[in-house]
mmCIF file of C-alpha atoms in Angstrom:
data_model
loop_
_atom_site.group_PDB
_atom_site.id
_atom_site.type_symbol
_atom_site.label_atom_id
_atom_site.label_comp_id
_atom_site.label_asym_id
_atom_site.label_seq_id
_atom_site.Cartn_x
_atom_site.Cartn_y
_atom_site.Cartn_z
ATOM 1 C CA MET A 1 75.952 156.899 103.835
ATOM 2 C CA LYS A 2 76.671 159.874 101.002
ATOM 3 C CA LEU A 3 79.851 160.960 100.527
ATOM 4 C CA ASN A 4 80.326 164.483 99.488
ATOM 5 C CA ASN A 5 84.023 164.400 97.541
ATOM 6 C CA GLY A 6 86.543 161.815 96.321
ATOM 7 C CA ARG A 7 88.833 162.694 99.327
ATOM 8 C CA GLN A 8 85.823 161.234 101.843
ATOM 9 C CA LEU A 9 85.979 158.027 99.685
ATOM 10 C CA GLY A 10 89.873 157.808 99.584
ATOM 11 C CA MET A 11 90.037 158.348 103.304
ATOM 12 C CA ILE A 12 86.901 155.795 103.641
ATOM 13 C CA LEU A 13 88.777 153.135 101.621
ATOM 14 C CA VAL A 14 92.656 153.391 103.806
ATOM 15 C CA ILE A 15 90.460 153.113 107.322
ATOM 16 C CA ILE A 16 89.193 149.903 105.320
ATOM 17 C CA ALA A 17 92.770 148.769 104.337
ATOM 18 C CA ALA A 18 93.696 149.070 107.382
ATOM 19 C CA LEU A 19 91.263 147.434 109.357
ATOM 20 C CA GLY A 20 91.769 144.546 106.875
ATOM 21 C CA ALA A 21 95.637 144.369 107.649
ATOM 22 C CA ALA A 22 95.048 144.376 111.644
ATOM 23 C CA GLY A 23 92.693 141.625 111.508
ATOM 24 C CA SER A 24 94.951 139.257 109.637
ATOM 25 C CA ALA A 25 97.458 140.060 111.569
ATOM 26 C CA ALA A 26 95.316 139.007 114.292
ATOM 27 C CA VAL A 27 94.257 135.905 112.498
ATOM 28 C CA ALA A 28 98.106 135.140 111.950
ATOM 29 C CA VAL A 29 98.784 135.768 115.946
ATOM 30 C CA GLY A 30 95.670 134.764 118.043
ATOM 31 C CA ALA A 31 93.297 133.101 115.894
ATOM 32 C CA SER A 32 91.532 129.690 116.568
ATOM 33 C CA PRO A 33 92.489 127.106 114.798
ATOM 34 C CA SER A 34 89.255 127.166 112.777
ATOM 35 C CA GLN A 35 89.964 130.847 111.619
ATOM 36 C CA LEU A 36 93.619 129.879 110.375
ATOM 37 C CA PRO A 37 93.489 128.638 106.725
ATOM 38 C CA GLY A 38 94.348 125.253 105.359
ATOM 39 C CA PHE A 39 96.741 124.642 102.491
ATOM 40 C CA ARG A 40 96.587 126.445 98.991
ATOM 41 C CA TRP A 41 98.611 125.255 96.105
ATOM 42 C CA ALA A 42 99.881 126.319 93.021
ATOM 43 C CA SER A 43 100.696 123.881 89.920
ATOM 44 C CA SER A 44 103.038 123.909 87.552
ATOM 45 C CA ALA A 45 102.285 122.500 84.158
ATOM 46 C CA PRO A 46 103.377 118.617 83.511
ATOM 47 C CA LEU A 47 106.474 118.040 84.322
ATOM 48 C CA ILE A 48 107.136 114.681 83.299
ATOM 49 C CA SER A 49 105.866 112.458 81.110
ATOM 50 C CA PRO A 50 105.821 109.622 78.925
ATOM 51 C CA PRO A 51 108.971 110.325 75.716
ATOM 52 C CA ALA A 52 107.208 111.494 72.765
ATOM 53 C CA ASN A 53 109.132 108.903 70.831
ATOM 54 C CA ALA A 54 108.051 106.264 72.989
ATOM 55 C CA GLY A 55 105.092 104.934 70.537
ATOM 56 C CA PRO A 56 101.002 105.163 71.870
ATOM 57 C CA ASP A 57 101.495 101.919 74.026
ATOM 58 C CA PHE A 58 103.418 104.550 76.747
ATOM 59 C CA TYR A 59 100.220 105.309 78.480
ATOM 60 C CA GLY A 60 101.370 107.108 81.624
ATOM 61 C CA VAL A 61 104.167 107.713 84.127
ATOM 62 C CA LYS A 62 102.649 107.566 87.903
ATOM 63 C CA ASP A 63 103.471 106.940 91.807
ATOM 64 C CA PRO A 64 106.542 109.552 91.955
ATOM 65 C CA SER A 65 109.386 109.025 94.310
ATOM 66 C CA VAL A 66 112.024 111.953 94.508
ATOM 67 C CA VAL A 67 115.544 112.872 96.403
ATOM 68 C CA TYR A 68 117.448 115.542 95.841
ATOM 69 C CA HIS A 69 121.020 114.064 96.085
ATOM 70 C CA ASP A 70 124.501 115.431 94.809
ATOM 71 C CA GLY A 71 122.951 118.382 92.956
ATOM 72 C CA LYS A 72 120.220 116.891 91.222
ATOM 73 C CA TYR A 73 116.577 115.453 91.869
ATOM 74 C CA HIS A 74 116.346 112.154 91.277
ATOM 75 C CA VAL A 75 112.761 110.649 90.781
ATOM 76 C CA PHE A 76 111.296 107.250 90.684
ATOM 77 C CA MET A 77 108.622 106.355 89.086
ATOM 78 C CA THR A 78 105.890 103.792 87.488
ATOM 79 C CA THR A 79 105.415 103.193 84.145
ATOM 80 C CA ALA A 80 102.091 102.261 82.354
ATOM 81 C CA THR A 81 102.898 100.787 79.096
ATOM 82 C CA GLY A 82 101.613 97.895 76.932
ATOM 83 C CA LYS A 83 103.906 95.474 78.487
ATOM 84 C CA GLY A 84 102.376 96.155 82.042
ATOM 85 C CA TRP A 85 103.513 98.512 84.935
ATOM 86 C CA GLY A 86 107.087 98.773 85.515
ATOM 87 C CA LEU A 87 109.275 101.146 87.340
ATOM 88 C CA ALA A 88 111.953 103.954 85.834
ATOM 89 C CA TYR A 89 113.939 106.860 86.624
ATOM 90 C CA THR A 90 115.086 110.303 85.879
ATOM 91 C CA SER A 91 117.135 112.814 87.257
ATOM 92 C CA PHE A 92 117.819 116.531 86.449
ATOM 93 C CA LYS A 93 119.421 119.543 88.336
ATOM 94 C CA GLU A 94 116.512 121.769 88.012
ATOM 95 C CA TRP A 95 113.365 121.578 87.546
ATOM 96 C CA LYS A 96 112.555 123.276 84.697
ATOM 97 C CA ASP A 97 115.128 120.632 82.720
ATOM 98 C CA ALA A 98 112.674 117.702 83.973
ATOM 99 C CA PRO A 99 110.489 117.509 80.708
ATOM 100 C CA ARG A 100 113.667 117.299 78.344
ATOM 101 C CA VAL A 101 115.230 114.278 80.290
ATOM 102 C CA PRO A 102 115.221 110.711 79.287
ATOM 103 C CA ILE A 103 113.088 108.203 81.288
ATOM 104 C CA VAL A 104 115.284 104.926 81.559
ATOM 105 C CA GLY A 105 113.426 101.609 83.117
ATOM 106 C CA LEU A 106 115.282 99.688 85.563
ATOM 107 C CA GLU A 107 114.166 96.244 84.114
ATOM 108 C CA ASN A 108 117.455 96.152 83.327
ATOM 109 C CA SER A 109 119.011 95.842 86.583
ATOM 110 C CA PRO A 110 118.923 92.611 88.660
ATOM 111 C CA MET A 111 116.068 93.926 89.880
ATOM 112 C CA GLY A 112 114.341 92.648 86.257
ATOM 113 C CA PRO A 113 111.179 92.832 84.591
ATOM 114 C CA GLY A 114 107.865 91.689 85.883
ATOM 115 C CA TYR A 115 105.242 93.481 88.098
ATOM 116 C CA ARG A 116 106.492 96.845 89.801
ATOM 117 C CA ALA A 117 104.880 99.741 91.131
ATOM 118 C CA ALA A 118 104.536 102.390 93.324
ATOM 119 C CA PRO A 119 108.320 102.860 94.685
ATOM 120 C CA GLN A 120 110.123 104.705 97.613
ATOM 121 C CA VAL A 121 113.338 105.714 97.901
ATOM 122 C CA PHE A 122 115.706 107.083 100.631
ATOM 123 C CA TYR A 123 119.035 106.757 101.503
ATOM 124 C CA PHE A 124 119.770 104.363 105.176
ATOM 125 C CA ALA A 125 122.409 105.915 106.387
ATOM 126 C CA PRO A 126 123.141 103.134 109.119
ATOM 127 C CA GLN A 127 123.685 100.734 106.149
ATOM 128 C CA LYS A 128 125.175 103.761 103.387
ATOM 129 C CA LEU A 129 122.956 101.975 100.850
ATOM 130 C CA TRP A 130 119.858 103.240 99.028
ATOM 131 C CA TYR A 131 116.708 101.059 99.347
ATOM 132 C CA LEU A 132 113.487 100.922 96.620
ATOM 133 C CA ILE A 133 110.842 100.126 98.196
ATOM 134 C CA TYR A 134 107.932 98.857 95.482
ATOM 135 C CA GLN A 135 104.667 96.370 95.714
ATOM 136 C CA GLY A 136 104.833 93.639 93.097
ATOM 137 C CA GLY A 137 101.953 91.971 94.669
ATOM 138 C CA ASP A 138 103.795 91.692 98.176
ATOM 139 C CA PRO A 139 106.438 94.607 99.617
ATOM 140 C CA LEU A 140 109.503 94.187 98.068
ATOM 141 C CA TYR A 141 112.554 96.388 98.498
ATOM 142 C CA SER A 142 115.853 96.209 96.095
ATOM 143 C CA THR A 143 119.116 97.990 97.488
ATOM 144 C CA SER A 144 121.944 100.250 95.427
ATOM 145 C CA ARG A 145 125.192 102.018 96.311
ATOM 146 C CA ASP A 146 124.808 104.469 93.447
ATOM 147 C CA ILE A 147 120.977 106.323 93.257
ATOM 148 C CA SER A 148 122.410 107.556 89.996
ATOM 149 C CA ASP A 149 122.947 104.737 88.349
ATOM 150 C CA PRO A 150 119.512 102.670 86.937
ATOM 151 C CA THR A 151 121.237 98.935 86.257
ATOM 152 C CA SER A 152 122.847 99.153 89.957
ATOM 153 C CA TRP A 153 119.092 97.823 91.808
ATOM 154 C CA THR A 154 119.999 94.837 93.123
ATOM 155 C CA ALA A 155 117.286 91.855 92.666
ATOM 156 C CA PRO A 156 114.245 92.024 94.423
ATOM 157 C CA ALA A 157 113.516 90.748 98.233
ATOM 158 C CA PRO A 158 110.912 90.724 100.618
ATOM 159 C CA PHE A 159 109.436 92.313 103.935
ATOM 160 C CA PHE A 160 107.690 89.549 105.306
ATOM 161 C CA LYS A 161 108.296 85.754 104.996
ATOM 162 C CA THR A 162 104.580 84.947 105.071
ATOM 163 C CA VAL A 163 101.409 87.368 104.703
ATOM 164 C CA PRO A 164 100.131 89.139 108.143
ATOM 165 C CA GLU A 165 96.667 88.002 108.830
ATOM 166 C CA VAL A 166 94.834 91.230 109.694
ATOM 167 C CA VAL A 167 95.673 92.330 106.643
ATOM 168 C CA LYS A 168 93.571 88.940 104.411
ATOM 169 C CA GLN A 169 90.534 89.620 103.101
ATOM 170 C CA ALA A 170 87.614 87.053 103.885
ATOM 171 C CA ASN A 171 89.042 84.732 100.589
ATOM 172 C CA GLY A 172 92.038 84.448 102.058
ATOM 173 C CA GLN A 173 94.090 86.951 99.768
ATOM 174 C CA PRO A 174 95.886 90.199 100.840
ATOM 175 C CA ALA A 175 95.049 93.671 100.558
ATOM 176 C CA TRP A 176 97.695 95.601 100.618
ATOM 177 C CA LEU A 177 99.918 97.980 98.721
ATOM 178 C CA ASP A 178 101.369 101.542 98.229
ATOM 179 C CA PHE A 179 104.079 100.704 101.089
ATOM 180 C CA TRP A 180 106.189 103.334 103.052
ATOM 181 C CA ASN A 181 109.099 103.556 104.600
ATOM 182 C CA ILE A 182 110.109 105.922 107.729
ATOM 183 C CA CYS A 183 112.377 105.293 110.398
ATOM 184 C CA ASP A 184 112.724 107.457 113.580
ATOM 185 C CA GLU A 185 115.692 107.057 116.505
ATOM 186 C CA ARG A 186 114.898 103.683 117.242
ATOM 187 C CA ASN A 187 112.580 102.092 114.666
ATOM 188 C CA CYS A 188 111.647 101.599 111.034
ATOM 189 C CA TYR A 189 107.601 101.501 110.366
ATOM 190 C CA LEU A 190 106.178 100.553 107.142
ATOM 191 C CA PHE A 191 103.295 102.171 106.565
ATOM 192 C CA PHE A 192 100.482 101.302 103.503
ATOM 193 C CA THR A 193 97.011 101.033 102.484
ATOM 194 C CA GLY A 194 94.247 98.405 100.965
ATOM 195 C CA ASP A 195 92.406 100.225 99.014
ATOM 196 C CA ASN A 196 89.531 99.362 101.625
ATOM 197 C CA GLY A 197 89.254 102.196 104.345
ATOM 198 C CA ASN A 198 92.135 100.441 105.941
ATOM 199 C CA PHE A 199 95.449 101.990 106.821
ATOM 200 C CA TYR A 200 98.103 100.123 108.818
ATOM 201 C CA ARG A 201 101.761 99.923 109.931
ATOM 202 C CA ALA A 202 103.852 97.363 110.851
ATOM 203 C CA GLU A 203 107.432 97.987 112.959
ATOM 204 C CA THR A 204 111.133 96.753 113.036
ATOM 205 C CA PRO A 205 113.873 97.497 115.297
ATOM 206 C CA LEU A 206 116.525 100.240 113.517
ATOM 207 C CA ALA A 207 119.318 97.524 113.745
ATOM 208 C CA GLN A 208 117.167 95.220 112.040
ATOM 209 C CA PHE A 209 116.165 96.820 109.197
ATOM 210 C CA PRO A 210 115.135 95.876 106.424
ATOM 211 C CA ASN A 211 114.195 92.453 108.425
ATOM 212 C CA GLY A 212 112.243 91.507 111.327
ATOM 213 C CA PHE A 213 108.859 93.415 110.713
ATOM 214 C CA HIS A 214 106.093 92.485 113.227
ATOM 215 C CA ASN A 215 103.698 93.626 115.169
ATOM 216 C CA THR A 216 101.240 94.759 111.816
ATOM 217 C CA THR A 217 98.853 96.736 112.926
ATOM 218 C CA ARG A 218 95.559 98.669 111.673
ATOM 219 C CA VAL A 219 95.829 102.378 111.868
ATOM 220 C CA MET A 220 92.872 103.872 110.926
ATOM 221 C CA GLN A 221 90.118 102.771 109.611
ATOM 222 C CA GLY A 222 87.493 104.647 107.294
ATOM 223 C CA LYS A 223 85.110 104.663 103.749
ATOM 224 C CA ARG A 224 86.915 103.063 101.530
ATOM 225 C CA ASP A 225 86.674 106.371 99.244
ATOM 226 C CA ASP A 226 88.085 108.487 102.181
ATOM 227 C CA ILE A 227 90.917 105.931 103.387
ATOM 228 C CA PHE A 228 92.168 104.924 100.252
ATOM 229 C CA GLU A 229 95.840 104.381 98.522
ATOM 230 C CA ALA A 230 99.384 105.659 98.527
ATOM 231 C CA SER A 231 99.960 107.132 101.937
ATOM 232 C CA ASN A 232 103.379 108.576 102.761
ATOM 233 C CA THR A 233 104.627 110.127 105.844
ATOM 234 C CA TYR A 234 107.257 112.573 107.071
ATOM 235 C CA ARG A 235 108.841 114.252 110.126
ATOM 236 C CA ILE A 236 108.556 117.912 110.323
ATOM 237 C CA ALA A 237 111.682 119.528 111.242
ATOM 238 C CA GLY A 238 112.809 121.210 114.667
ATOM 239 C CA THR A 239 109.733 119.334 116.167
ATOM 240 C CA LYS A 240 108.383 116.395 116.901
ATOM 241 C CA SER A 241 105.435 116.029 114.706
ATOM 242 C CA TYR A 242 104.836 113.938 111.909
ATOM 243 C CA LEU A 243 102.645 114.015 109.094
ATOM 244 C CA THR A 244 100.873 111.388 107.295
ATOM 245 C CA LEU A 245 98.898 112.194 103.340
ATOM 246 C CA ILE A 246 96.537 109.554 102.372
ATOM 247 C CA GLU A 247 94.808 109.589 98.592
ATOM 248 C CA ALA A 248 91.549 109.450 99.034
ATOM 249 C CA ILE A 249 88.699 109.934 96.159
ATOM 250 C CA SER A 250 85.799 112.254 95.643
ATOM 251 C CA PRO A 251 82.890 113.189 92.751
ATOM 252 C CA LYS A 252 85.886 115.718 90.963
ATOM 253 C CA GLY A 253 88.696 113.515 91.555
ATOM 254 C CA ARG A 254 91.527 112.164 93.580
ATOM 255 C CA TYR A 255 92.683 114.582 96.613
ATOM 256 C CA PHE A 256 94.620 114.192 99.614
ATOM 257 C CA ARG A 257 94.273 114.545 103.541
ATOM 258 C CA ALA A 258 96.175 114.888 106.567
ATOM 259 C CA TRP A 259 96.752 113.742 109.598
ATOM 260 C CA LYS A 260 99.695 114.841 112.426
ATOM 261 C CA SER A 261 101.067 112.670 114.903
ATOM 262 C CA ASP A 262 103.541 113.507 118.220
ATOM 263 C CA GLY A 263 105.181 109.857 117.090
ATOM 264 C CA LEU A 264 105.631 107.110 114.588
ATOM 265 C CA ALA A 265 103.621 104.943 116.396
ATOM 266 C CA GLY A 266 100.991 106.960 117.937
ATOM 267 C CA GLU A 267 97.460 108.232 116.964
ATOM 268 C CA TRP A 268 96.950 110.553 114.375
ATOM 269 C CA GLU A 269 94.545 113.723 114.162
ATOM 270 C CA PRO A 270 93.632 116.137 111.279
ATOM 271 C CA PRO A 271 95.875 119.126 111.282
ATOM 272 C CA THR A 272 93.175 121.734 110.524
ATOM 273 C CA PRO A 273 88.883 121.273 111.685
ATOM 274 C CA ASP A 274 88.080 120.645 108.229
ATOM 275 C CA ALA A 275 85.690 118.476 107.461
ATOM 276 C CA MET A 276 87.728 116.101 105.466
ATOM 277 C CA ASN A 277 91.029 117.767 106.709
ATOM 278 C CA ILE A 278 92.216 118.565 103.182
ATOM 279 C CA PHE A 279 95.934 118.873 101.768
ATOM 280 C CA ALA A 280 95.262 118.973 97.945
ATOM 281 C CA ASP A 281 92.685 118.723 95.778
ATOM 282 C CA SER A 282 90.613 120.503 92.610
ATOM 283 C CA ASP A 283 89.684 122.714 94.976
ATOM 284 C CA ASN A 284 92.992 124.550 96.717
ATOM 285 C CA VAL A 285 95.391 123.904 93.490
ATOM 286 C CA ARG A 286 95.434 126.595 91.501
ATOM 287 C CA PHE A 287 96.977 126.165 87.628
ATOM 288 C CA ASP A 288 98.273 129.300 85.452
ATOM 289 C CA GLY A 289 96.394 128.560 82.248
ATOM 290 C CA ARG A 290 94.599 125.607 81.590
ATOM 291 C CA ALA A 291 93.695 122.954 84.385
ATOM 292 C CA TRP A 292 95.285 119.828 83.232
ATOM 293 C CA SER A 293 94.848 117.380 86.231
ATOM 294 C CA GLU A 294 91.285 116.380 87.445
ATOM 295 C CA GLY A 295 92.582 116.481 91.367
ATOM 296 C CA VAL A 296 96.024 115.380 92.796
ATOM 297 C CA SER A 297 96.708 112.066 93.392
ATOM 298 C CA HIS A 298 99.858 109.856 94.339
ATOM 299 C CA GLY A 299 102.567 111.949 94.951
ATOM 300 C CA GLU A 300 105.997 112.800 97.079
ATOM 301 C CA MET A 301 106.944 116.286 98.865
ATOM 302 C CA ILE A 302 110.016 117.260 97.999
ATOM 303 C CA ARG A 303 111.595 116.029 101.414
ATOM 304 C CA SER A 304 114.671 118.209 102.872
ATOM 305 C CA THR A 305 116.352 115.500 103.651
ATOM 306 C CA SER A 306 117.290 111.850 101.516
ATOM 307 C CA ASP A 307 118.171 109.196 104.695
ATOM 308 C CA GLN A 308 115.460 107.102 106.493
ATOM 309 C CA THR A 309 113.665 109.841 108.590
ATOM 310 C CA LEU A 310 112.379 111.324 105.317
ATOM 311 C CA THR A 311 112.664 115.095 107.014
ATOM 312 C CA ILE A 312 110.597 118.415 105.665
ATOM 313 C CA ASP A 313 111.354 121.749 106.685
ATOM 314 C CA PRO A 314 108.365 123.483 107.457
ATOM 315 C CA CYS A 315 110.335 127.111 106.945
ATOM 316 C CA LYS A 316 110.077 126.631 103.595
ATOM 317 C CA PRO A 317 107.790 126.377 101.035
ATOM 318 C CA LEU A 318 106.162 123.011 100.602
ATOM 319 C CA ARG A 319 106.209 121.328 97.383
ATOM 320 C CA PHE A 320 104.912 117.803 96.229
ATOM 321 C CA LEU A 321 105.176 116.112 93.135
ATOM 322 C CA TYR A 322 102.043 114.285 91.819
ATOM 323 C CA GLN A 323 100.368 112.263 89.830
ATOM 324 C CA GLY A 324 97.496 114.262 87.456
ATOM 325 C CA LEU A 325 95.275 112.794 85.057
ATOM 326 C CA ASP A 326 95.063 114.780 82.346
ATOM 327 C CA MET A 327 92.169 112.916 79.875
ATOM 328 C CA ALA A 328 90.877 113.881 76.537
ATOM 329 C CA LYS A 329 86.950 115.297 77.212
ATOM 330 C CA GLY A 330 84.551 112.292 75.643
ATOM 331 C CA LYS A 331 87.334 109.304 75.712
ATOM 332 C CA SER A 332 87.205 106.141 77.644
ATOM 333 C CA TYR A 333 90.352 104.475 78.940
ATOM 334 C CA GLU A 334 90.930 101.216 80.786
ATOM 335 C CA TYR A 335 92.876 101.690 84.025
ATOM 336 C CA ILE A 336 96.148 101.225 83.041
ATOM 337 C CA GLN A 337 95.329 103.474 80.072
ATOM 338 C CA LEU A 338 94.911 106.553 81.784
ATOM 339 C CA PRO A 339 97.147 109.069 81.211
ATOM 340 C CA TYR A 340 99.091 110.415 84.370
ATOM 341 C CA ARG A 341 101.374 112.893 84.155
ATOM 342 C CA LEU A 342 103.755 113.778 86.919
ATOM 343 C CA GLY A 343 103.971 117.864 87.898
ATOM 344 C CA LEU A 344 104.668 120.039 90.892
ATOM 345 C CA ILE A 345 102.477 122.325 93.316
ATOM 346 C CA THR A 346 104.043 124.469 95.639
ATOM 347 C CA ALA A 347 102.490 125.700 99.076
ATOM 348 C CA THR A 348 101.228 129.258 98.826
ATOM 349 C CA GLY A 349 100.611 131.359 102.280
ATOM 350 C CA SER A 350 100.463 130.032 105.425
ATOM 351 C CA ASN A 351 99.423 126.577 106.502
ATOM 352 C CA PRO A 352 99.465 124.081 109.076
ATOM 353 C CA VAL A 353 102.863 123.106 108.495
ATOM 354 C CA SER A 354 104.364 126.412 107.845
ATOM 355 C CA ARG A 355 103.119 127.534 111.193
ATOM 356 C CA MET A 356 105.382 125.039 112.730
ATOM 357 C CA CYS A 357 108.554 127.077 112.005
ATOM 358 C CA LYS A 358 110.522 128.033 114.853
ATOM 359 C CA LYS A 359 112.644 130.507 112.861
#
């Protein structure tokens, strides 16, 4: 079509813009799930890193768990050092302060030194106690009455007296890690993975927690790289739905997949029609400046509550604290030496969780 003057061109551009706006509104209101947008994210720079004065044997910080309580964010993490794996703590009022606050190891508490990794922290309201769940080979927990005191955590205690048969490998050794507890009105559920394509669940009545875990069941099974590790599960406020995230592996790095369910003991299904129901990966995370992280690895949502229900608010922008791998080009690393740092991704635009908002 030939345009005779600038006025015609301007009218056409206005019409195109109007059609685009109308199309966007149609997608937002009445589109099929395959037409609705999935998750999109914007990442911060690294926020929590090994202290500058810690020396070359402090390799990385990993596996964050975070709650907001009493005006502060409280972050627990795995530390990777020349001495092995341990747990540490930091706190701050605002995320902009995170790079400057000290990181304190928990080995000087009654928890003691030794192999500790992959923490999860929450407040168990029925007992008025903070719980820190972690792996020390088997699933362990410690408790505290003061989350801000890193010396207050009790000695490790096990969840299971014996290893459930379903998690034993052919050689008799268990394959279980990255333990995660969440409770509803009646029961508490301990979810975990096995680095082998299996996703498990055990349960106990709310009144018996942390004792009595039983009925350990394989919830999902797939390829090793598709259901790998670092599961985390949340209640979505104002709904009857729950969200589970599980870390997977691709040629581009680690990433997270998402599933939803109407009950913690129910079946899990993808919240989007994407082939791999992607939550966060190297393709849907935008960096302002250098893309410092290879993929999105072990992390946790910023919750709207600190209690055992692990609730997230779909009416507020989702935020996810994750471990990012900031490797130097051409350098090789032992696994414990991988330079993991903690960063924050914030959801941008509509996504399967935000569309559950009832406001």
